[in-house]
Amino acid sequence: MSTTPTRPPTVRQPTVRTQEEIAARVKALEAIMIEKGIMTTEAVDRLAEIYENEVGPQLGAAVVAKAWTDPDFRERLLRDGTATCRELGIGGLQGEDMVVVENTDTVHNVIVCTLCSCYPWPVLGLPPNWYKGPQYRSRIVREPRKVLREDFELDLPESVEVRVWDSSSEMRYWVLPLRPAGTEGMDEQALAALVTRDSMIGTGVVPAP
């Protein structure tokens, strides 16, 4: 009896787009939604304002700076991230259950969501495209040092333990980065200006001034 050979299933590779291509697609979608009456230009402007000024990494940076300068606040933040951020008026959608993990001289934390892209929006803003990509989500769990070194140019010494935290819709992690040397005399505003989004995800560190 003859059989017909079957072909292996075709695996489609994810399309990698440049930031310019993504921006162009977003603008096109925005124009279509406004044209069809789904959204107004005022609504689009308000949404942009929210993520520029009311929600985003600048708010997380302010929390980090306060934790660096106020030991009692830092202790509360590590014990209950959601409630402590609320002390500064920071919270809301996608930030209902936040857990803050602290980097030290011997431990470096990095955040991922292996299922989708769960992420603490109130303190970090919208998740970057790479955070949502299947490559980061799968590889950072298996080989975190290699991913940090090759994809983010963060080469950690072997003496530093790397811990990977998997966020979910029930619990969203973010990182309290290590305060860099040479910042002892800086105030909260100046410290916050040093803090980057990637340092609060764990794919970067806060640079020294």
Short mmCIF file of N, CA and C in Angstrom, two decimals, residues 36 40-41 65 95 167 171 180:
data_model
loop_
_atom_site.label_atom_id
_atom_site.label_comp_id
_atom_site.label_asym_id
_atom_site.label_seq_id
_atom_site.Cartn_x
_atom_site.Cartn_y
_atom_site.Cartn_z
N LYS A 36 -13.49 57.17 10.47
CA LYS A 36 -14.71 56.38 10.63
C LYS A 36 -15.50 56.76 11.87
N THR A 40 -11.90 60.45 18.19
CA THR A 40 -11.74 61.84 17.77
C THR A 40 -10.29 62.25 17.96
N THR A 41 -9.90 63.31 17.30
CA THR A 41 -8.53 63.81 17.49
C THR A 41 -8.32 64.23 18.95
N ALA A 65 13.50 57.04 43.00
CA ALA A 65 14.29 58.08 43.64
C ALA A 65 13.89 58.27 45.10
N GLY A 95 -2.10 48.16 37.16
CA GLY A 95 -1.20 48.35 38.30
C GLY A 95 -1.87 47.98 39.60
N SER A 167 5.74 37.85 35.26
CA SER A 167 4.54 38.60 35.58
C SER A 167 3.30 37.91 35.04
N MET A 171 -0.34 39.43 39.07
CA MET A 171 0.82 39.98 39.78
C MET A 171 1.83 40.51 38.77
N PRO A 180 23.33 54.07 41.69
CA PRO A 180 24.73 54.14 41.25
C PRO A 180 25.61 54.94 42.20
#
